[in-house]
GROMACS .gro file of C-alpha atoms in nm:
model
  154
    1UNK     CA    1   0.000  -0.002  -0.002
    2UNK     CA    2   0.127   0.345  -0.089
    3UNK     CA    3   0.205   0.574   0.195
    4UNK     CA    4   0.295   0.902   0.036
    5UNK     CA    5   0.197   1.084  -0.287
    6UNK     CA    6   0.443   0.994  -0.565
    7UNK     CA    7   0.499   1.049  -0.936
    8UNK     CA    8   0.795   0.987  -1.144
    9UNK     CA    9   0.983   0.799  -0.869
   10UNK     CA   10   1.341   0.692  -0.925
   11UNK     CA   11   1.399   0.322  -0.889
   12UNK     CA   12   1.599   0.393  -0.568
   13UNK     CA   13   1.320   0.599  -0.411
   14UNK     CA   14   1.033   0.355  -0.494
   15UNK     CA   15   1.049   0.170  -0.162
   16UNK     CA   16   1.019   0.509   0.032
   17UNK     CA   17   0.667   0.545  -0.113
   18UNK     CA   18   0.540   0.221   0.055
   19UNK     CA   19   0.350   0.233   0.378
   20UNK     CA   20   0.313  -0.143   0.407
   21UNK     CA   21   0.201  -0.471   0.275
   22UNK     CA   22  -0.120  -0.659   0.305
   23UNK     CA   23  -0.275  -0.987   0.164
   24UNK     CA   24  -0.505  -0.959  -0.135
   25UNK     CA   25  -0.715  -1.231  -0.289
   26UNK     CA   26  -0.681  -1.163  -0.667
   27UNK     CA   27  -1.015  -1.309  -0.766
   28UNK     CA   28  -1.106  -1.347  -1.129
   29UNK     CA   29  -1.429  -1.398  -1.311
   30UNK     CA   30  -1.301  -1.603  -1.620
   31UNK     CA   31  -1.610  -1.578  -1.822
   32UNK     CA   32  -1.593  -1.203  -1.816
   33UNK     CA   33  -1.234  -1.210  -1.899
   34UNK     CA   34  -1.260  -1.466  -2.182
   35UNK     CA   35  -1.581  -1.322  -2.347
   36UNK     CA   36  -1.499  -1.126  -2.657
   37UNK     CA   37  -1.132  -1.146  -2.566
   38UNK     CA   38  -0.956  -0.832  -2.458
   39UNK     CA   39  -0.845  -0.701  -2.132
   40UNK     CA   40  -0.818  -0.926  -1.813
   41UNK     CA   41  -0.922  -0.634  -1.580
   42UNK     CA   42  -1.287  -0.674  -1.682
   43UNK     CA   43  -1.302  -0.979  -1.479
   44UNK     CA   44  -1.138  -0.829  -1.163
   45UNK     CA   45  -1.390  -0.568  -1.045
   46UNK     CA   46  -1.701  -0.763  -0.952
   47UNK     CA   47  -1.878  -0.706  -0.620
   48UNK     CA   48  -1.666  -0.866  -0.329
   49UNK     CA   49  -1.369  -0.936  -0.546
   50UNK     CA   50  -1.021  -0.842  -0.430
   51UNK     CA   51  -1.064  -0.862  -0.045
   52UNK     CA   52  -0.767  -0.710   0.144
   53UNK     CA   53  -0.634  -0.795   0.489
   54UNK     CA   54  -0.672  -0.907   0.747
   55UNK     CA   55  -0.445  -0.613   0.834
   56UNK     CA   56  -0.181  -0.369   0.681
   57UNK     CA   57   0.166  -0.479   0.802
   58UNK     CA   58   0.404  -0.171   0.812
   59UNK     CA   59   0.701  -0.170   0.582
   60UNK     CA   60   0.944  -0.186   0.890
   61UNK     CA   61   0.786  -0.519   0.989
   62UNK     CA   62   0.879  -0.686   0.658
   63UNK     CA   63   1.259  -0.654   0.607
   64UNK     CA   64   1.261  -0.836   0.275
   65UNK     CA   65   0.921  -0.836   0.074
   66UNK     CA   66   1.103  -1.046  -0.190
   67UNK     CA   67   1.126  -1.347   0.051
   68UNK     CA   68   0.780  -1.427   0.167
   69UNK     CA   69   0.613  -1.776   0.135
   70UNK     CA   70   0.251  -1.791   0.015
   71UNK     CA   71  -0.016  -2.051  -0.036
   72UNK     CA   72  -0.380  -2.093  -0.140
   73UNK     CA   73  -0.613  -2.390  -0.081
   74UNK     CA   74  -0.964  -2.467  -0.201
   75UNK     CA   75  -1.161  -2.700   0.019
   76UNK     CA   76  -0.832  -2.808   0.188
   77UNK     CA   77  -0.661  -2.894  -0.144
   78UNK     CA   78  -0.343  -2.698  -0.207
   79UNK     CA   79  -0.385  -2.525  -0.541
   80UNK     CA   80  -0.106  -2.257  -0.514
   81UNK     CA   81   0.223  -2.255  -0.337
   82UNK     CA   82   0.511  -2.021  -0.397
   83UNK     CA   83   0.730  -1.724  -0.277
   84UNK     CA   84   0.762  -1.362  -0.359
   85UNK     CA   85   1.128  -1.439  -0.442
   86UNK     CA   86   1.006  -1.580  -0.783
   87UNK     CA   87   0.819  -1.275  -0.886
   88UNK     CA   88   0.889  -1.155  -1.234
   89UNK     CA   89   0.922  -0.796  -1.125
   90UNK     CA   90   1.018  -0.710  -0.758
   91UNK     CA   91   0.815  -0.469  -0.544
   92UNK     CA   92   1.056  -0.171  -0.598
   93UNK     CA   93   1.025  -0.215  -0.980
   94UNK     CA   94   0.658  -0.237  -0.975
   95UNK     CA   95   0.611   0.079  -0.758
   96UNK     CA   96   0.866   0.271  -0.972
   97UNK     CA   97   0.693   0.151  -1.298
   98UNK     CA   98   0.346   0.247  -1.186
   99UNK     CA   99   0.467   0.590  -1.080
  100UNK     CA  100   0.573   0.663  -1.438
  101UNK     CA  101   0.211   0.649  -1.550
  102UNK     CA  102   0.003   0.771  -1.276
  103UNK     CA  103   0.013   0.972  -0.950
  104UNK     CA  104   0.031   0.718  -0.668
  105UNK     CA  105  -0.171   0.848  -0.368
  106UNK     CA  106  -0.176   0.741  -0.006
  107UNK     CA  107  -0.387   0.429   0.035
  108UNK     CA  108  -0.335   0.314  -0.329
  109UNK     CA  109  -0.291  -0.060  -0.362
  110UNK     CA  110  -0.074  -0.237  -0.621
  111UNK     CA  111  -0.156  -0.606  -0.645
  112UNK     CA  112   0.145  -0.788  -0.756
  113UNK     CA  113   0.002  -1.107  -0.898
  114UNK     CA  114  -0.025  -1.466  -0.780
  115UNK     CA  115   0.193  -1.782  -0.752
  116UNK     CA  116   0.171  -2.063  -1.005
  117UNK     CA  117  -0.133  -2.289  -0.993
  118UNK     CA  118  -0.428  -2.068  -1.107
  119UNK     CA  119  -0.733  -2.273  -1.231
  120UNK     CA  120  -0.712  -2.152  -1.585
  121UNK     CA  121  -0.377  -2.306  -1.630
  122UNK     CA  122  -0.470  -2.649  -1.480
  123UNK     CA  123  -0.430  -2.963  -1.699
  124UNK     CA  124  -0.606  -3.154  -1.838
  125UNK     CA  125  -0.884  -2.905  -1.744
  126UNK     CA  126  -0.929  -2.616  -1.524
  127UNK     CA  127  -1.092  -2.635  -1.171
  128UNK     CA  128  -1.276  -2.315  -1.148
  129UNK     CA  129  -1.435  -2.200  -0.810
  130UNK     CA  130  -1.806  -2.282  -0.760
  131UNK     CA  131  -2.071  -2.186  -0.500
  132UNK     CA  132  -1.972  -2.357  -0.165
  133UNK     CA  133  -1.609  -2.380  -0.218
  134UNK     CA  134  -1.391  -2.249   0.073
  135UNK     CA  135  -1.076  -2.054  -0.026
  136UNK     CA  136  -0.796  -1.996   0.221
  137UNK     CA  137  -0.487  -1.807   0.143
  138UNK     CA  138  -0.177  -1.663   0.331
  139UNK     CA  139   0.142  -1.495   0.291
  140UNK     CA  140   0.407  -1.531   0.563
  141UNK     CA  141   0.393  -1.230   0.795
  142UNK     CA  142   0.096  -1.075   0.626
  143UNK     CA  143  -0.177  -1.297   0.767
  144UNK     CA  144  -0.442  -1.541   0.647
  145UNK     CA  145  -0.786  -1.490   0.469
  146UNK     CA  146  -1.080  -1.734   0.433
  147UNK     CA  147  -1.364  -1.683   0.188
  148UNK     CA  148  -1.668  -1.902   0.112
  149UNK     CA  149  -1.778  -1.879  -0.252
  150UNK     CA  150  -2.147  -1.784  -0.302
  151UNK     CA  151  -2.356  -1.741  -0.614
  152UNK     CA  152  -2.419  -1.371  -0.706
  153UNK     CA  153  -2.773  -1.259  -0.649
  154UNK     CA  154  -2.913  -0.999  -0.872
   0.00000   0.00000   0.00000
């Protein structure tokens, strides 16, 4: 989470803009994303998607954000397991890069992605979430979340 207003940061100043870190469940609605091709973001903004927390861990409590274990289970089955050390782009690079295109304001959140194991990439076929599934996810030092999948009511 961004702690101070920033634009056109240098790479060496990027970490100074961070207030802290939190867990985010990067939920995707694949039918929305795949329909008529196009941008992945159209499947990220549905109601209840992207829960944050359970708390904000201040930057001083996480000495190395590039060395945190993370995992996700669905109904007790491990679906994703990884570490922030395998991120394609590190936290400092992502904050610097975003600051080149937009003003980063206090409270802004940059979600950095997910470890291997997303349903869309499963072989021989994807195991998408369905109503009743229980999703648990955690990142070492940032906490744990649990969500029960429910059908959307119009």
